[in-house]
Structure formats: C-alpha cells, structure tokens
PDB file of C-alpha atoms in Angstrom:
ATOM      1  CA  MET A   1     -66.035 -65.718-136.796  1.00 73.00           C
ATOM      2  CA  ARG A   2     -65.979 -62.808-134.388  1.00 84.00           C
ATOM      3  CA  LYS A   3     -65.019 -63.337-130.770  1.00 82.00           C
ATOM      4  CA  GLU A   4     -68.489 -62.257-129.543  1.00 83.00           C
ATOM      5  CA  ASP A   5     -70.156 -64.767-131.863  1.00 85.00           C
ATOM      6  CA  LYS A   6     -67.880 -67.550-130.623  1.00 86.00           C
ATOM      7  CA  GLY A   7     -68.697 -66.601-127.034  1.00 88.00           C
ATOM      8  CA  ARG A   8     -72.433 -66.797-127.710  1.00 91.00           C
ATOM      9  CA  LEU A   9     -71.999 -70.120-129.499  1.00 91.00           C
ATOM     10  CA  ILE A  10     -69.995 -71.553-126.578  1.00 91.00           C
ATOM     11  CA  GLU A  11     -72.706 -70.393-124.151  1.00 92.00           C
ATOM     12  CA  SER A  12     -75.395 -71.925-126.345  1.00 93.00           C
ATOM     13  CA  ILE A  13     -73.598 -75.295-126.495  1.00 93.00           C
ATOM     14  CA  GLY A  14     -73.018 -75.170-122.737  1.00 92.00           C
ATOM     15  CA  ALA A  15     -76.700 -74.438-122.090  1.00 93.00           C
ATOM     16  CA  GLU A  16     -77.715 -77.447-124.209  1.00 93.00           C
ATOM     17  CA  LEU A  17     -75.219 -79.686-122.392  1.00 93.00           C
ATOM     18  CA  GLN A  18     -76.677 -78.620-119.046  1.00 93.00           C
ATOM     19  CA  LYS A  19     -80.232 -79.512-120.137  1.00 93.00           C
ATOM     20  CA  TYR A  20     -79.375 -83.150-120.811  1.00 93.00           C
ATOM     21  CA  PRO A  21     -77.663 -85.625-118.463  1.00 93.00           C
ATOM     22  CA  TYR A  22     -76.409 -87.959-121.223  1.00 94.00           C
ATOM     23  CA  VAL A  23     -73.911 -86.895-123.888  1.00 95.00           C
ATOM     24  CA  TYR A  24     -72.784 -88.908-126.904  1.00 96.00           C
ATOM     25  CA  VAL A  25     -70.033 -87.620-129.202  1.00 95.00           C
ATOM     26  CA  VAL A  26     -70.356 -89.097-132.697  1.00 95.00           C
ATOM     27  CA  ASP A  27     -68.782 -88.915-136.139  1.00 94.00           C
ATOM     28  CA  LEU A  28     -71.205 -88.304-139.018  1.00 92.00           C
ATOM     29  CA  GLU A  29     -68.522 -87.563-141.619  1.00 90.00           C
ATOM     30  CA  GLY A  30     -69.364 -89.080-144.961  1.00 87.00           C
ATOM     31  CA  LEU A  31     -73.141 -89.187-144.494  1.00 90.00           C
ATOM     32  CA  ASN A  32     -74.895 -87.722-147.514  1.00 90.00           C
ATOM     33  CA  SER A  33     -77.630 -85.121-147.119  1.00 90.00           C
ATOM     34  CA  VAL A  34     -80.449 -87.667-147.488  1.00 92.00           C
ATOM     35  CA  ASP A  35     -79.061 -89.924-144.745  1.00 92.00           C
ATOM     36  CA  THR A  36     -78.316 -86.927-142.528  1.00 92.00           C
ATOM     37  CA  ALA A  37     -81.927 -85.763-142.894  1.00 93.00           C
ATOM     38  CA  LYS A  38     -83.153 -89.294-142.029  1.00 93.00           C
ATOM     39  CA  LEU A  39     -80.917 -89.348-138.963  1.00 94.00           C
ATOM     40  CA  ARG A  40     -82.171 -85.931-137.832  1.00 94.00           C
ATOM     41  CA  ARG A  41     -85.815 -87.048-138.211  1.00 95.00           C
ATOM     42  CA  LEU A  42     -85.110 -90.227-136.260  1.00 94.00           C
ATOM     43  CA  CYS A  43     -83.400 -88.195-133.523  1.00 94.00           C
ATOM     44  CA  PHE A  44     -86.408 -85.877-133.344  1.00 95.00           C
ATOM     45  CA  LYS A  45     -88.817 -88.835-133.020  1.00 94.00           C
ATOM     46  CA  ARG A  46     -86.716 -90.389-130.233  1.00 93.00           C
ATOM     47  CA  GLU A  47     -86.256 -87.089-128.387  1.00 94.00           C
ATOM     48  CA  VAL A  48     -82.506 -87.033-128.987  1.00 95.00           C
ATOM     49  CA  LYS A  49     -81.005 -83.632-129.748  1.00 95.00           C
ATOM     50  CA  LEU A  50     -78.380 -83.758-132.526  1.00 95.00           C
ATOM     51  CA  ILE A  51     -75.977 -80.829-132.851  1.00 94.00           C
ATOM     52  CA  VAL A  52     -73.013 -80.495-135.215  1.00 93.00           C
ATOM     53  CA  VAL A  53     -70.256 -78.646-133.359  1.00 94.00           C
ATOM     54  CA  LYS A  54     -66.716 -77.446-133.812  1.00 93.00           C
ATOM     55  CA  ASN A  55     -64.315 -79.410-131.607  1.00 94.00           C
ATOM     56  CA  ALA A  56     -62.678 -76.339-130.042  1.00 93.00           C
ATOM     57  CA  LEU A  57     -66.031 -74.734-129.203  1.00 94.00           C
ATOM     58  CA  LEU A  58     -67.361 -77.959-127.679  1.00 94.00           C
ATOM     59  CA  ARG A  59     -64.252 -78.272-125.551  1.00 94.00           C
ATOM     60  CA  LYS A  60     -64.532 -74.681-124.327  1.00 94.00           C
ATOM     61  CA  ALA A  61     -68.228 -75.167-123.558  1.00 94.00           C
ATOM     62  CA  MET A  62     -67.457 -78.323-121.565  1.00 94.00           C
ATOM     63  CA  ASP A  63     -64.634 -76.554-119.708  1.00 93.00           C
ATOM     64  CA  ASN A  64     -67.198 -74.076-118.365  1.00 91.00           C
ATOM     65  CA  LEU A  65     -69.438 -76.792-116.850  1.00 92.00           C
ATOM     66  CA  ASP A  66     -69.399 -78.482-113.437  1.00 91.00           C
ATOM     67  CA  ILE A  67     -68.712 -81.947-114.870  1.00 91.00           C
ATOM     68  CA  ASP A  68     -65.127 -82.709-115.894  1.00 93.00           C
ATOM     69  CA  TYR A  69     -65.452 -83.976-119.473  1.00 94.00           C
ATOM     70  CA  SER A  70     -61.688 -83.972-120.103  1.00 93.00           C
ATOM     71  CA  GLU A  71     -61.634 -87.768-120.652  1.00 94.00           C
ATOM     72  CA  MET A  72     -63.629 -87.185-123.830  1.00 95.00           C
ATOM     73  CA  TYR A  73     -61.371 -84.464-125.273  1.00 95.00           C
ATOM     74  CA  PRO A  74     -58.988 -86.810-127.146  1.00 95.00           C
ATOM     75  CA  THR A  75     -61.969 -88.004-129.232  1.00 94.00           C
ATOM     76  CA  PHE A  76     -62.671 -84.488-130.505  1.00 94.00           C
ATOM     77  CA  LYS A  77     -61.024 -84.973-133.902  1.00 93.00           C
ATOM     78  CA  GLY A  78     -62.436 -84.587-137.373  1.00 92.00           C
ATOM     79  CA  GLN A  79     -66.107 -83.818-137.793  1.00 91.00           C
ATOM     80  CA  THR A  80     -67.946 -83.976-134.481  1.00 93.00           C
ATOM     81  CA  SER A  81     -71.602 -84.012-133.548  1.00 94.00           C
ATOM     82  CA  ILE A  82     -73.180 -84.447-130.163  1.00 96.00           C
ATOM     83  CA  MET A  83     -76.306 -86.387-129.310  1.00 96.00           C
ATOM     84  CA  LEU A  84     -78.000 -85.247-126.129  1.00 96.00           C
ATOM     85  CA  SER A  85     -80.739 -87.164-124.367  1.00 94.00           C
ATOM     86  CA  SER A  86     -82.696 -87.499-121.157  1.00 92.00           C
ATOM     87  CA  THR A  87     -82.780 -91.291-121.604  1.00 89.00           C
ATOM     88  CA  ASN A  88     -79.426 -92.972-121.022  1.00 89.00           C
ATOM     89  CA  ASN A  89     -79.531 -95.557-123.815  1.00 90.00           C
ATOM     90  CA  ALA A  90     -81.699 -93.779-126.423  1.00 92.00           C
ATOM     91  CA  PRO A  91     -78.806 -92.427-128.530  1.00 94.00           C
ATOM     92  CA  ALA A  92     -76.997 -95.794-128.430  1.00 93.00           C
ATOM     93  CA  LYS A  93     -80.104 -97.641-129.630  1.00 93.00           C
ATOM     94  CA  LEU A  94     -80.651 -95.003-132.311  1.00 94.00           C
ATOM     95  CA  ILE A  95     -77.051 -95.312-133.546  1.00 94.00           C
ATOM     96  CA  LYS A  96     -77.266 -99.110-133.644  1.00 93.00           C
ATOM     97  CA  GLU A  97     -80.573 -99.029-135.526  1.00 92.00           C
ATOM     98  CA  PHE A  98     -79.338 -96.433-138.034  1.00 92.00           C
ATOM     99  CA  ARG A  99     -76.131 -98.367-138.646  1.00 91.00           C
ATOM    100  CA  ALA A 100     -78.115-101.370-139.828  1.00 89.00           C
ATOM    101  CA  LYS A 101     -78.394 -99.421-143.110  1.00 87.00           C
ATOM    102  CA  SER A 102     -75.269 -97.249-142.975  1.00 86.00           C
ATOM    103  CA  GLU A 103     -71.714 -97.249-141.588  1.00 87.00           C
ATOM    104  CA  LYS A 104     -72.288 -94.012-139.695  1.00 87.00           C
ATOM    105  CA  PRO A 105     -72.713 -92.574-137.122  1.00 92.00           C
ATOM    106  CA  VAL A 106     -69.661 -93.857-135.288  1.00 93.00           C
ATOM    107  CA  LEU A 107     -69.504 -93.442-131.522  1.00 94.00           C
ATOM    108  CA  LYS A 108     -66.429 -91.497-130.451  1.00 95.00           C
ATOM    109  CA  SER A 109     -67.242 -91.192-126.748  1.00 94.00           C
ATOM    110  CA  ALA A 110     -70.144 -90.926-124.332  1.00 94.00           C
ATOM    111  CA  PHE A 111     -70.927 -89.751-120.821  1.00 94.00           C
ATOM    112  CA  VAL A 112     -73.646 -91.960-119.360  1.00 90.00           C
ATOM    113  CA  GLU A 113     -74.545 -92.667-115.725  1.00 85.00           C
ATOM    114  CA  GLU A 114     -71.502 -90.781-114.435  1.00 87.00           C
ATOM    115  CA  GLU A 115     -69.158 -92.954-116.551  1.00 90.00           C
ATOM    116  CA  PHE A 116     -67.135 -92.254-119.683  1.00 94.00           C
ATOM    117  CA  TYR A 117     -67.231 -94.656-122.622  1.00 94.00           C
ATOM    118  CA  ILE A 118     -64.480 -94.098-125.166  1.00 94.00           C
ATOM    119  CA  GLY A 119     -64.646 -95.708-128.601  1.00 92.00           C
ATOM    120  CA  ASP A 120     -67.221 -97.349-130.839  1.00 92.00           C
ATOM    121  CA  GLU A 121     -66.575-100.767-129.275  1.00 94.00           C
ATOM    122  CA  ASN A 122     -68.651 -99.595-126.266  1.00 90.00           C
ATOM    123  CA  LEU A 123     -71.840 -99.169-128.301  1.00 90.00           C
ATOM    124  CA  ASP A 124     -73.276-102.580-127.360  1.00 89.00           C
ATOM    125  CA  SER A 125     -72.589-101.902-123.669  1.00 88.00           C
ATOM    126  CA  LEU A 126     -74.437 -98.598-123.922  1.00 90.00           C
ATOM    127  CA  VAL A 127     -77.387-100.230-125.685  1.00 87.00           C
ATOM    128  CA  ALA A 128     -77.583-102.802-122.875  1.00 84.00           C
ATOM    129  CA  ILE A 129     -77.824-100.177-120.122  1.00 81.00           C
ATOM    130  CA  LYS A 130     -81.408-100.078-118.967  1.00 76.00           C
ATOM    131  CA  SER A 131     -83.279 -96.802-118.954  1.00 70.00           C
ATOM    132  CA  LYS A 132     -85.180 -95.606-115.903  1.00 71.00           C
ATOM    133  CA  SER A 133     -88.533 -96.672-117.385  1.00 73.00           C
ATOM    134  CA  GLU A 134     -87.151-100.142-118.249  1.00 73.00           C
ATOM    135  CA  LEU A 135     -85.877-100.565-114.675  1.00 71.00           C
ATOM    136  CA  ILE A 136     -89.242 -99.520-113.235  1.00 77.00           C
ATOM    137  CA  ALA A 137     -91.012-102.017-115.524  1.00 76.00           C
ATOM    138  CA  ASP A 138     -88.630-104.790-114.372  1.00 71.00           C
ATOM    139  CA  ILE A 139     -89.293-103.970-110.710  1.00 78.00           C
ATOM    140  CA  ILE A 140     -93.064-103.933-111.215  1.00 78.00           C
ATOM    141  CA  ALA A 141     -92.908-107.260-113.059  1.00 72.00           C
ATOM    142  CA  ALA A 142     -90.811-108.763-110.263  1.00 72.00           C
ATOM    143  CA  LEU A 143     -93.262-107.536-107.647  1.00 73.00           C
ATOM    144  CA  GLN A 144     -96.299-108.749-109.586  1.00 70.00           C
ATOM    145  CA  SER A 145     -94.945-112.219-110.239  1.00 68.00           C
ATOM    146  CA  PRO A 146     -95.334-113.666-106.699  1.00 69.00           C
ATOM    147  CA  ALA A 147     -98.812-112.181-106.323  1.00 65.00           C
ATOM    148  CA  GLN A 148     -99.902-113.609-109.669  1.00 68.00           C
ATOM    149  CA  ASN A 149     -98.573-117.047-108.680  1.00 65.00           C
ATOM    150  CA  VAL A 150    -100.604-116.984-105.437  1.00 61.00           C
ATOM    151  CA  ILE A 151    -103.766-115.913-107.267  1.00 66.00           C
ATOM    152  CA  ARG A 152    -103.299-118.645-109.889  1.00 66.00           C
ATOM    153  CA  ALA A 153    -102.722-121.246-107.188  1.00 59.00           C
ATOM    154  CA  LEU A 154    -105.862-120.172-105.312  1.00 57.00           C
ATOM    155  CA  GLN A 155    -107.924-120.188-108.478  1.00 64.00           C
ATOM    156  CA  SER A 156    -106.710-123.604-109.601  1.00 62.00           C
ATOM    157  CA  SER A 157    -107.133-125.190-106.169  1.00 56.00           C
ATOM    158  CA  GLY A 158    -110.595-123.667-105.916  1.00 56.00           C
ATOM    159  CA  ASN A 159    -111.529-125.267-109.205  1.00 60.00           C
ATOM    160  CA  THR A 160    -110.087-128.572-108.042  1.00 63.00           C
ATOM    161  CA  ILE A 161    -111.986-128.557-104.738  1.00 62.00           C
ATOM    162  CA  SER A 162    -115.264-127.600-106.402  1.00 65.00           C
ATOM    163  CA  GLY A 163    -114.716-130.296-109.018  1.00 63.00           C
ATOM    164  CA  VAL A 164    -114.108-132.927-106.351  1.00 61.00           C
ATOM    165  CA  LEU A 165    -117.195-131.821-104.412  1.00 64.00           C
ATOM    166  CA  LYS A 166    -119.339-131.859-107.545  1.00 68.00           C
ATOM    167  CA  THR A 167    -118.135-135.343-108.455  1.00 66.00           C
ATOM    168  CA  LEU A 168    -118.835-136.631-104.923  1.00 66.00           C
ATOM    169  CA  GLU A 169    -122.292-135.066-105.003  1.00 72.00           C
ATOM    170  CA  GLU A 170    -123.083-136.661-108.364  1.00 72.00           C
ATOM    171  CA  ARG A 171    -122.066-140.079-107.056  1.00 69.00           C
ATOM    172  CA  GLY A 172    -124.383-139.579-104.129  1.00 65.00           C
ATOM    173  CA  GLU A 173    -121.714-140.063-101.556  1.00 54.00           C
TER     174      GLU A 173
END
C-alpha cells in the first residue's frame, strides 16, 4: 500500500473514532462469511459501526486523537475489528447475544465511560452498564412511584369513605 493511501486510511479511521464516544476492539477471526454477514446486519440494526482494521493503522489513528488509547494497544494482535457506538453498552449486548450461537466475537478491549476494559472477562460488566436512556427511564420511574402511591391511596380511601357513607345511608342511620 502506498504511503498516501495509508495516510488517508489513518485519517478515515481517526474520523470514525471521533464520531463515536464508545470504542470496542474485538476479534472476529474464524467467523465464516455467513456469520460475518449476520453480525454486520445485526450491527447495522443496532446502530453499531463495525470496521475491520489493521492493527498498525488503528494505533496510528488513535495516536492522532485527543484521548490516550495506549492502554488498549497491547490487545492489538491478530485480526482486529472495532465496534463504534453512541450507546455505551450496545456493542457489549450485541456481542453477548451473537455469542449465544457462536464463539466469536471476542472482546479484546473497550473504552467506555472514560474507562478502559481489557479482556473478554469484562463483557458482563459492560453489558451491565446502563445506557443514558435506561438511566433516564429509571429516574422517571423513581419519580413517578411516590406520586402513583399517593394517587392510589387517595382513590382507595375515597372508595372506602363512599362505601361507608352508602352503607350508613342504607341502614337509615
């Protein structure tokens, strides 16, 4: 590959890395073409960008960015792909779901919420991280709960009082 082509490729990888706050480095080696196509379709549906990259070019692209990704560099061995996402746990959930039917992809490393996760043993931790929309839903549910309890209490006591009054009226008291 010519030096100019490598330079453009490094810039292209760097531009993609800057678009997405969450980076997962995975190993897809050994996946056949059918499974790779399934994985790509699943990534597209979940809005996860999957890019197969050369280790040296990925490293050079990361060196040119503001974030220091050097903790991830030792995992850049063998075949490497990156999964980029705007949702922190989307790639982890996708990997876990896909691995129910296959041994791959294997998580090499990830950069999520300003933290580095090295090794496949961190996959469950990454799946458990709540996304922004999940956190907002939890907060709304927590805020709604007390209000719903008050409304239920008022409704049930209103029914009780009206029932008592109706019973007293029927008795003629």
